[in-house]
PDB file of C-alpha atoms in Angstrom:
ATOM      1  CA  MET V  63     -13.481  13.180 -17.725  1.00  0.00           C
ATOM      2  CA  THR V  64     -17.162  13.558 -17.836  1.00  0.00           C
ATOM      3  CA  GLN V  65     -19.333  15.404 -15.196  1.00  0.00           C
ATOM      4  CA  THR V  66     -18.766  14.104 -11.788  1.00  0.00           C
ATOM      5  CA  ASP V  67     -19.316  15.093  -8.145  1.00  0.00           C
ATOM      6  CA  TRP V  68     -15.710  14.914  -7.130  1.00  0.00           C
ATOM      7  CA  ILE V  69     -12.385  13.327  -8.063  1.00  0.00           C
ATOM      8  CA  ALA V  70     -10.569  10.805  -5.954  1.00  0.00           C
ATOM      9  CA  LEU V  71      -6.861  10.793  -6.562  1.00  0.00           C
ATOM     10  CA  ASP V  72      -4.290   8.287  -5.266  1.00  0.00           C
ATOM     11  CA  ALA V  73      -0.816   9.885  -5.452  1.00  0.00           C
ATOM     12  CA  SER V  74       0.894   7.328  -3.362  1.00  0.00           C
ATOM     13  CA  GLN V  75       1.671   4.997  -6.306  1.00  0.00           C
ATOM     14  CA  PRO V  76       4.509   5.491  -8.888  1.00  0.00           C
ATOM     15  CA  GLN V  77       1.657   6.446 -11.346  1.00  0.00           C
ATOM     16  CA  ALA V  78      -1.002   8.473  -9.847  1.00  0.00           C
ATOM     17  CA  LEU V  79      -4.545   7.340 -10.534  1.00  0.00           C
ATOM     18  CA  ALA V  80      -7.760   9.395 -10.555  1.00  0.00           C
ATOM     19  CA  TRP V  81     -11.410   8.191 -10.334  1.00  0.00           C
ATOM     20  CA  GLN V  82     -14.610  10.021 -11.220  1.00  0.00           C
ATOM     21  CA  MET V  83     -16.823   9.756  -8.217  1.00  0.00           C
ATOM     22  CA  ARG V  84     -20.589  10.003  -7.672  1.00  0.00           C
ATOM     23  CA  GLU V  85     -21.304  10.465  -3.981  1.00  0.00           C
ATOM     24  CA  ASP V  86     -19.127   7.475  -2.635  1.00  0.00           C
ATOM     25  CA  ARG V  87     -19.177   5.339  -5.748  1.00  0.00           C
ATOM     26  CA  ALA V  88     -16.493   5.254  -8.601  1.00  0.00           C
ATOM     27  CA  GLU V  89     -17.991   5.769 -12.033  1.00  0.00           C
ATOM     28  CA  GLY V  90     -15.312   3.736 -13.822  1.00  0.00           C
ATOM     29  CA  PRO V  91     -11.739   2.438 -13.498  1.00  0.00           C
ATOM     30  CA  GLY V  92      -9.021   4.635 -12.254  1.00  0.00           C
ATOM     31  CA  LEU V  93      -7.260   6.493 -14.936  1.00  0.00           C
ATOM     32  CA  PRO V  94      -3.486   7.278 -14.964  1.00  0.00           C
ATOM     33  CA  VAL V  95      -2.813  11.043 -14.546  1.00  0.00           C
ATOM     34  CA  GLY V  96       0.223  13.294 -14.501  1.00  0.00           C
ATOM     35  CA  ALA V  97       0.621  16.683 -12.849  1.00  0.00           C
ATOM     36  CA  GLU V  98      -0.323  18.486 -16.015  1.00  0.00           C
ATOM     37  CA  ASP V  99      -3.703  16.816 -16.041  1.00  0.00           C
ATOM     38  CA  LEU V 100      -4.789  17.702 -12.437  1.00  0.00           C
ATOM     39  CA  ALA V 101      -6.104  21.133 -13.122  1.00  0.00           C
ATOM     40  CA  GLY V 102      -8.691  20.091 -15.588  1.00  0.00           C
ATOM     41  CA  LEU V 103      -9.812  16.999 -13.766  1.00  0.00           C
ATOM     42  CA  ALA V 104     -12.700  18.349 -11.807  1.00  0.00           C
ATOM     43  CA  GLY V 105     -13.504  21.497 -13.853  1.00  0.00           C
ATOM     44  CA  ASP V 106     -13.860  25.050 -12.532  1.00  0.00           C
ATOM     45  CA  GLY V 107     -14.483  24.902  -8.792  1.00  0.00           C
ATOM     46  CA  GLY V 108     -14.633  21.074  -8.657  1.00  0.00           C
ATOM     47  CA  LEU V 109     -13.197  19.097  -5.760  1.00  0.00           C
ATOM     48  CA  ILE V 110     -10.072  16.872  -6.007  1.00  0.00           C
ATOM     49  CA  LEU V 111      -9.619  14.697  -2.838  1.00  0.00           C
ATOM     50  CA  ALA V 112      -6.142  13.210  -2.764  1.00  0.00           C
ATOM     51  CA  CYS V 113      -4.026  10.844  -0.725  1.00  0.00           C
ATOM     52  CA  GLY V 114      -0.351  10.368  -0.931  1.00  0.00           C
ATOM     53  CA  LEU V 115       2.483  12.893  -1.725  1.00  0.00           C
ATOM     54  CA  LEU V 116       0.984  15.322  -4.246  1.00  0.00           C
ATOM     55  CA  GLN V 117       3.598  17.502  -5.835  1.00  0.00           C
ATOM     56  CA  GLY V 118       3.426  21.149  -6.631  1.00  0.00           C
ATOM     57  CA  ILE V 119       0.968  22.267  -4.018  1.00  0.00           C
ATOM     58  CA  ALA V 120       1.595  25.405  -1.951  1.00  0.00           C
ATOM     59  CA  ALA V 121       0.781  23.975   1.443  1.00  0.00           C
ATOM     60  CA  PRO V 122       0.886  20.257   1.746  1.00  0.00           C
ATOM     61  CA  PRO V 123      -0.501  18.964   5.001  1.00  0.00           C
ATOM     62  CA  ALA V 124       2.108  17.956   7.722  1.00  0.00           C
ATOM     63  CA  PRO V 125       1.970  14.227   8.730  1.00  0.00           C
ATOM     64  CA  ARG V 126       0.345  13.453  12.064  1.00  0.00           C
ATOM     65  CA  THR V 127       2.104  11.467  14.757  1.00  0.00           C
ATOM     66  CA  VAL V 128       0.845   8.247  16.034  1.00  0.00           C
ATOM     67  CA  PRO V 129      -1.065   7.004  17.981  1.00  0.00           C
ATOM     68  CA  ALA V 130      -3.844   8.786  16.130  1.00  0.00           C
ATOM     69  CA  PRO V 131      -7.077   7.861  14.026  1.00  0.00           C
ATOM     70  CA  PRO V 132      -5.963   7.181  10.379  1.00  0.00           C
ATOM     71  CA  LEU V 133      -8.000  10.413   9.331  1.00  0.00           C
ATOM     72  CA  PRO V 134      -8.018  13.688  11.175  1.00  0.00           C
ATOM     73  CA  GLY V 135     -11.173  15.155  12.282  1.00  0.00           C
ATOM     74  CA  ARG V 136     -10.969  17.964   9.678  1.00  0.00           C
ATOM     75  CA  ILE V 137      -9.289  17.986   6.364  1.00  0.00           C
ATOM     76  CA  ALA V 138      -8.618  21.500   4.916  1.00  0.00           C
ATOM     77  CA  VAL V 139      -9.538  22.613   1.396  1.00  0.00           C
ATOM     78  CA  GLN V 140      -7.481  24.871  -0.666  1.00  0.00           C
ATOM     79  CA  ASP V 141      -7.830  26.609  -3.980  1.00  0.00           C
ATOM     80  CA  TRP V 142      -5.546  25.064  -6.493  1.00  0.00           C
ATOM     81  CA  GLN V 143      -5.562  26.509 -10.005  1.00  0.00           C
ATOM     82  CA  ALA V 144      -9.236  26.402 -11.004  1.00  0.00           C
ATOM     83  CA  ALA V 145     -10.266  23.604  -8.660  1.00  0.00           C
ATOM     84  CA  ARG V 146     -10.503  23.003  -5.075  1.00  0.00           C
ATOM     85  CA  LEU V 147      -8.096  20.551  -3.468  1.00  0.00           C
ATOM     86  CA  ALA V 148      -8.077  18.561  -0.206  1.00  0.00           C
ATOM     87  CA  CYS V 149      -5.151  16.338   0.732  1.00  0.00           C
ATOM     88  CA  VAL V 150      -5.204  13.481   3.532  1.00  0.00           C
ATOM     89  CA  PRO V 151      -2.237  13.975   5.790  1.00  0.00           C
ATOM     90  CA  GLY V 152       0.085  11.112   6.167  1.00  0.00           C
ATOM     91  CA  LEU V 153       1.219   9.626   9.486  1.00  0.00           C
ATOM     92  CA  ARG V 154       4.588   9.527  11.044  1.00  0.00           C
ATOM     93  CA  GLY V 155       6.002   7.303  13.705  1.00  0.00           C
ATOM     94  CA  GLU V 156       9.099   6.428  15.620  1.00  0.00           C
ATOM     95  CA  GLY V 157      12.276   5.741  13.831  1.00  0.00           C
ATOM     96  CA  PRO V 158      11.303   8.036  12.061  1.00  0.00           C
ATOM     97  CA  ALA V 159       8.626   6.198   9.910  1.00  0.00           C
ATOM     98  CA  LEU V 160       6.268   7.752   7.392  1.00  0.00           C
ATOM     99  CA  MET V 161       3.249   6.619   5.400  1.00  0.00           C
ATOM    100  CA  THR V 162       1.600   8.732   2.764  1.00  0.00           C
ATOM    101  CA  GLY V 163      -1.475   7.092   1.297  1.00  0.00           C
ATOM    102  CA  ALA V 164      -1.512   3.904   3.339  1.00  0.00           C
ATOM    103  CA  GLU V 165      -3.276   5.765   6.198  1.00  0.00           C
ATOM    104  CA  THR V 166      -6.203   6.253   3.697  1.00  0.00           C
ATOM    105  CA  ARG V 167      -6.382   2.579   2.972  1.00  0.00           C
ATOM    106  CA  VAL V 168      -6.320   1.806   6.757  1.00  0.00           C
ATOM    107  CA  ALA V 169      -9.238   4.154   7.118  1.00  0.00           C
ATOM    108  CA  GLY V 170     -11.122   2.574   4.396  1.00  0.00           C
ATOM    109  CA  PHE V 171     -10.476  -0.880   5.901  1.00  0.00           C
ATOM    110  CA  LEU V 172     -11.579   0.063   9.400  1.00  0.00           C
ATOM    111  CA  ALA V 173     -14.712   1.800   7.940  1.00  0.00           C
ATOM    112  CA  LEU V 174     -15.786  -1.477   6.285  1.00  0.00           C
ATOM    113  CA  ASN V 175     -14.606  -3.513   9.398  1.00  0.00           C
ATOM    114  CA  PRO V 176     -15.733  -1.592  12.381  1.00  0.00           C
ATOM    115  CA  GLY V 177     -14.217  -2.679  15.655  1.00  0.00           C
ATOM    116  CA  TRP V 178     -11.523  -4.734  14.115  1.00  0.00           C
ATOM    117  CA  ASP V 179      -8.278  -4.811  16.067  1.00  0.00           C
ATOM    118  CA  GLY V 180      -4.940  -6.313  14.907  1.00  0.00           C
ATOM    119  CA  VAL V 181      -2.189  -5.704  12.466  1.00  0.00           C
ATOM    120  CA  ILE V 182      -2.665  -4.586   8.768  1.00  0.00           C
ATOM    121  CA  CYS V 183      -0.068  -5.498   6.234  1.00  0.00           C
ATOM    122  CA  LEU V 184       0.186  -3.024   3.191  1.00  0.00           C
ATOM    123  CA  PRO V 185       2.743  -4.201   0.697  1.00  0.00           C
ATOM    124  CA  ALA V 186       3.789  -1.719  -1.842  1.00  0.00           C
ATOM    125  CA  GLU V 187       6.834   0.466  -2.623  1.00  0.00           C
ATOM    126  CA  GLU V 188       7.177   0.390   1.107  1.00  0.00           C
ATOM    127  CA  THR V 189       5.594  -2.367   3.114  1.00  0.00           C
ATOM    128  CA  HIS V 190       3.784  -0.873   6.213  1.00  0.00           C
ATOM    129  CA  TRP V 191       2.846  -2.983   9.181  1.00  0.00           C
ATOM    130  CA  VAL V 192       0.140  -1.053  11.050  1.00  0.00           C
ATOM    131  CA  HIS V 193      -0.893  -2.003  14.525  1.00  0.00           C
ATOM    132  CA  VAL V 194      -4.507  -0.913  14.907  1.00  0.00           C
ATOM    133  CA  SER V 195      -6.798  -0.819  18.074  1.00  0.00           C
ATOM    134  CA  ALA V 196      -9.954   0.931  19.014  1.00  0.00           C
ATOM    135  CA  GLY V 197     -10.073   2.758  15.610  1.00  0.00           C
ATOM    136  CA  GLU V 198      -6.446   4.191  15.994  1.00  0.00           C
ATOM    137  CA  VAL V 199      -3.179   3.534  14.374  1.00  0.00           C
ATOM    138  CA  VAL V 200      -1.039   2.671  17.526  1.00  0.00           C
ATOM    139  CA  SER V 201       2.200   2.306  15.764  1.00  0.00           C
ATOM    140  CA  PHE V 202       3.629   0.902  12.582  1.00  0.00           C
ATOM    141  CA  VAL V 203       6.901   0.020  11.099  1.00  0.00           C
ATOM    142  CA  SER V 204       7.948   0.208   7.336  1.00  0.00           C
ATOM    143  CA  ALA V 205      10.218  -1.623   4.967  1.00  0.00           C
ATOM    144  CA  LEU V 206      11.523  -0.347   1.648  1.00  0.00           C
ATOM    145  CA  ALA V 207      10.683  -3.174  -0.669  1.00  0.00           C
ATOM    146  CA  GLY V 208       9.953  -1.907  -4.077  1.00  0.00           C
ATOM    147  CA  PRO V 209      13.379  -2.477  -5.572  1.00  0.00           C
ATOM    148  CA  LEU V 210      13.031  -6.222  -4.769  1.00  0.00           C
ATOM    149  CA  ASP V 211       9.652  -6.379  -6.386  1.00  0.00           C
ATOM    150  CA  ARG V 212      10.982  -4.803  -9.519  1.00  0.00           C
ATOM    151  CA  LEU V 213      13.937  -7.320  -9.485  1.00  0.00           C
ATOM    152  CA  ALA V 214      11.524 -10.108  -9.283  1.00  0.00           C
ATOM    153  CA  ALA V 215       9.334  -8.742 -12.078  1.00  0.00           C
ATOM    154  CA  GLN V 216      12.483  -8.583 -14.368  1.00  0.00           C
ATOM    155  CA  SER V 217      13.147 -12.337 -13.946  1.00  0.00           C
ATOM    156  CA  ALA V 218      12.493 -14.849 -16.747  1.00  0.00           C
ATOM    157  CA  PRO V 219       8.802 -15.515 -17.058  1.00  0.00           C
ATOM    158  CA  GLY V 220       7.251 -18.827 -16.339  1.00  0.00           C
ATOM    159  CA  PRO V 221       4.549 -20.602 -14.354  1.00  0.00           C
ATOM    160  CA  TRP V 222       4.460 -19.751 -10.595  1.00  0.00           C
ATOM    161  CA  ASP V 223       6.206 -22.245  -8.292  1.00  0.00           C
ATOM    162  CA  GLU V 224       4.740 -21.938  -4.927  1.00  0.00           C
ATOM    163  CA  ALA V 225       6.982 -24.629  -3.499  1.00  0.00           C
ATOM    164  CA  LEU V 226       9.986 -22.634  -4.492  1.00  0.00           C
ATOM    165  CA  PHE V 227       8.512 -19.338  -3.085  1.00  0.00           C
ATOM    166  CA  LEU V 228       7.605 -20.994   0.314  1.00  0.00           C
ATOM    167  CA  GLU V 229      11.174 -22.535   0.572  1.00  0.00           C
ATOM    168  CA  ALA V 230      12.848 -19.171  -0.078  1.00  0.00           C
ATOM    169  CA  MET V 231      10.254 -17.296   2.189  1.00  0.00           C
ATOM    170  CA  GLU V 232      11.036 -19.731   5.179  1.00  0.00           C
ATOM    171  CA  ARG V 233      14.834 -19.288   4.580  1.00  0.00           C
ATOM    172  CA  THR V 234      14.682 -15.537   5.099  1.00  0.00           C
ATOM    173  CA  ARG V 235      11.865 -15.512   7.693  1.00  0.00           C
ATOM    174  CA  SER V 236      13.924 -17.682  10.008  1.00  0.00           C
ATOM    175  CA  ARG V 237      17.336 -16.291   8.777  1.00  0.00           C
ATOM    176  CA  PRO V 238      17.004 -12.812   7.426  1.00  0.00           C
ATOM    177  CA  GLU V 239      20.871 -12.499   7.189  1.00  0.00           C
ATOM    178  CA  THR V 240      20.697 -14.815   4.135  1.00  0.00           C
ATOM    179  CA  LEU V 241      18.783 -12.389   1.927  1.00  0.00           C
ATOM    180  CA  MET V 242      21.600 -10.767  -0.043  1.00  0.00           C
ATOM    181  CA  ALA V 243      23.464 -14.035  -0.547  1.00  0.00           C
ATOM    182  CA  GLY V 244      20.223 -15.645  -1.688  1.00  0.00           C
ATOM    183  CA  LEU V 245      19.628 -12.867  -4.269  1.00  0.00           C
ATOM    184  CA  ALA V 246      23.199 -13.299  -5.639  1.00  0.00           C
ATOM    185  CA  ARG V 247      22.661 -17.116  -5.984  1.00  0.00           C
ATOM    186  CA  ILE V 248      19.401 -16.410  -7.965  1.00  0.00           C
ATOM    187  CA  ARG V 249      21.052 -14.091 -10.284  1.00  0.00           C
ATOM    188  CA  ALA V 250      24.021 -16.311 -10.941  1.00  0.00           C
ATOM    189  CA  ALA V 251      21.632 -19.271 -11.662  1.00  0.00           C
ATOM    190  CA  GLU V 252      19.616 -17.042 -14.306  1.00  0.00           C
ATOM    191  CA  ARG V 253      22.880 -15.899 -15.837  1.00  0.00           C
ATOM    192  CA  LEU V 254      24.242 -19.483 -16.219  1.00  0.00           C
ATOM    193  CA  GLY V 255      21.023 -20.624 -17.618  1.00  0.00           C
ATOM    194  CA  GLU V 256      20.456 -23.052 -14.810  1.00  0.00           C
ATOM    195  CA  ALA V 257      17.033 -21.441 -13.486  1.00  0.00           C
ATOM    196  CA  ALA V 258      13.719 -22.976 -14.556  1.00  0.00           C
ATOM    197  CA  PRO V 259      11.312 -20.293 -16.177  1.00  0.00           C
ATOM    198  CA  GLY V 260       9.564 -18.473 -13.395  1.00  0.00           C
ATOM    199  CA  ALA V 261      11.945 -19.720 -10.572  1.00  0.00           C
ATOM    200  CA  GLY V 262      13.721 -16.416 -10.118  1.00  0.00           C
ATOM    201  CA  ARG V 263      10.595 -14.471  -9.605  1.00  0.00           C
ATOM    202  CA  ALA V 264       9.119 -17.113  -7.052  1.00  0.00           C
ATOM    203  CA  GLN V 265      12.459 -17.276  -5.221  1.00  0.00           C
ATOM    204  CA  ILE V 266      13.028 -13.346  -5.160  1.00  0.00           C
ATOM    205  CA  LEU V 267       9.417 -12.718  -3.848  1.00  0.00           C
ATOM    206  CA  GLY V 268       9.967 -15.477  -1.344  1.00  0.00           C
ATOM    207  CA  LEU V 269      13.253 -13.947   0.020  1.00  0.00           C
ATOM    208  CA  ARG V 270      11.690 -10.490   0.161  1.00  0.00           C
ATOM    209  CA  ILE V 271       8.460 -11.425   1.904  1.00  0.00           C
ATOM    210  CA  GLY V 272      10.336 -13.729   4.311  1.00  0.00           C
ATOM    211  CA  ALA V 273      12.704 -10.934   5.261  1.00  0.00           C
ATOM    212  CA  ASP V 274       9.941  -8.526   5.529  1.00  0.00           C
ATOM    213  CA  MET V 275       7.950 -10.765   7.917  1.00  0.00           C
ATOM    214  CA  ALA V 276      10.979 -11.471  10.045  1.00  0.00           C
ATOM    215  CA  ALA V 277      11.612  -7.655  10.484  1.00  0.00           C
ATOM    216  CA  ALA V 278       8.075  -7.111  11.489  1.00  0.00           C
ATOM    217  CA  ARG V 279       7.660 -10.315  13.681  1.00  0.00           C
ATOM    218  CA  ALA V 280       6.946  -8.311  16.621  1.00  0.00           C
ATOM    219  CA  TRP V 281       3.970  -6.628  15.129  1.00  0.00           C
ATOM    220  CA  TRP V 282       2.285  -9.529  13.453  1.00  0.00           C
ATOM    221  CA  LEU V 283       3.065 -12.439  15.733  1.00  0.00           C
ATOM    222  CA  GLY V 284       0.014 -13.544  17.668  1.00  0.00           C
ATOM    223  CA  GLN V 285      -2.324 -10.945  16.102  1.00  0.00           C
ATOM    224  CA  PRO V 286      -5.176 -11.028  13.752  1.00  0.00           C
ATOM    225  CA  VAL V 287      -3.723 -10.053  10.379  1.00  0.00           C
ATOM    226  CA  ALA V 288      -5.202  -8.369   7.428  1.00  0.00           C
ATOM    227  CA  VAL V 289      -3.481  -7.735   4.004  1.00  0.00           C
ATOM    228  CA  ILE V 290      -4.294  -4.867   1.853  1.00  0.00           C
ATOM    229  CA  ALA V 291      -2.916  -5.223  -1.616  1.00  0.00           C
ATOM    230  CA  PRO V 292      -3.805  -5.402  -5.165  1.00  0.00           C
ATOM    231  CA  ARG V 293      -5.457  -8.400  -6.250  1.00  0.00           C
ATOM    232  CA  ASP V 294      -2.378  -9.611  -8.363  1.00  0.00           C
ATOM    233  CA  ALA V 295      -0.009  -9.129  -5.464  1.00  0.00           C
ATOM    234  CA  ALA V 296      -2.010 -10.668  -2.873  1.00  0.00           C
ATOM    235  CA  GLY V 297      -1.608 -14.407  -3.433  1.00  0.00           C
ATOM    236  CA  PRO V 298       2.169 -14.697  -2.334  1.00  0.00           C
ATOM    237  CA  TRP V 299       1.366 -12.787   0.804  1.00  0.00           C
ATOM    238  CA  ASN V 300      -1.676 -15.172   1.776  1.00  0.00           C
ATOM    239  CA  ALA V 301       0.487 -18.123   1.134  1.00  0.00           C
ATOM    240  CA  ALA V 302       3.193 -16.951   3.309  1.00  0.00           C
ATOM    241  CA  PHE V 303       0.903 -16.238   6.321  1.00  0.00           C
ATOM    242  CA  ALA V 304      -0.980 -19.468   5.729  1.00  0.00           C
ATOM    243  CA  ALA V 305       2.346 -21.205   6.015  1.00  0.00           C
ATOM    244  CA  GLN V 306       2.727 -19.840   9.418  1.00  0.00           C
ATOM    245  CA  GLY V 307      -0.828 -20.864  10.371  1.00  0.00           C
ATOM    246  CA  VAL V 308      -1.957 -17.332  10.399  1.00  0.00           C
ATOM    247  CA  PRO V 309      -5.329 -16.728   8.536  1.00  0.00           C
ATOM    248  CA  ALA V 310      -4.947 -13.283   6.964  1.00  0.00           C
ATOM    249  CA  ILE V 311      -8.033 -11.303   5.883  1.00  0.00           C
ATOM    250  CA  GLN V 312      -7.742 -10.060   2.309  1.00  0.00           C
ATOM    251  CA  ALA V 313      -8.734  -6.618   1.235  1.00  0.00           C
ATOM    252  CA  ASP V 314      -8.285  -4.994  -2.250  1.00  0.00           C
ATOM    253  CA  ALA V 315      -6.070  -1.863  -2.058  1.00  0.00           C
ATOM    254  CA  MET V 316      -8.134   0.092  -4.633  1.00  0.00           C
ATOM    255  CA  ALA V 317     -11.419  -0.619  -2.811  1.00  0.00           C
ATOM    256  CA  MET V 318      -9.921   0.494   0.460  1.00  0.00           C
ATOM    257  CA  THR V 319      -8.326   3.604  -1.051  1.00  0.00           C
ATOM    258  CA  LEU V 320     -11.691   4.633  -2.280  1.00  0.00           C
ATOM    259  CA  ALA V 321     -13.521   3.941   0.893  1.00  0.00           C
ATOM    260  CA  GLY V 322     -10.901   5.903   2.747  1.00  0.00           C
ATOM    261  CA  LEU V 323     -11.221   8.804   0.484  1.00  0.00           C
ATOM    262  CA  ALA V 324     -15.142   8.680   0.688  1.00  0.00           C
ATOM    263  CA  GLY V 325     -14.606   8.973   4.498  1.00  0.00           C
ATOM    264  CA  ALA V 326     -12.252  11.774   4.254  1.00  0.00           C
ATOM    265  CA  ARG V 327     -14.822  13.774   2.069  1.00  0.00           C
ATOM    266  CA  ALA V 328     -17.132  13.763   5.069  1.00  0.00           C
ATOM    267  CA  ARG V 329     -14.307  15.578   7.013  1.00  0.00           C
ATOM    268  CA  LEU V 330     -13.803  18.449   4.646  1.00  0.00           C
ATOM    269  CA  GLY V 331     -13.920  21.893   6.338  1.00  0.00           C
TER     270      GLY V 331
END
């Protein structure tokens, strides 16, 4: 990496991404990095500011308990090999529930949308449904959804069929107990060669999103909703909320991560 002010690191994804930062602006796209790359990212004495579960550090920050602002008032900096490292602590809720990285995206969204109250949906390996009010995370609930997303990605490729998606979504939104049998029917149709190209992906995502929405109905029903997701994953979620008459605000996950880390940088101490 070239000379930079600091390194923003998102370690909440299956593949960690790092950005060279000048003040609060990324100098280029995020670059995939491994643990062996981290020491040389910022150079001697340079700053790495991370969100997510970063492995191999001596004193990872303990998650904070909600209700709480998405970022703490102060974020500690520690020496790490030749660099300086600061990690945004995650949040924990009842259940228990845990988010590591999503809190930073929530912080970025609230920084760009001051005064916004409602529920933020953050679909990823785990979907987090986050109730925010007066600048705080009041509560959240999570669903482990990554395996179903990967199952959808493994289906036979083909054009997106929104009608099939919405039909499957409505089935599990209204009757979430049909999820597992629905998945079995989709796999059987593909093995028998009776599924149209792209049908499996649309149906699996529909079943997955409908069940997710059913489980979190108490969070989003009757609330303003925002969806923080990668651009290529946002479309089905927006369609699902639109089908319920819910106009969801769309925010790009990468942009919210960088905005949140920029806000965290002002809290280093």
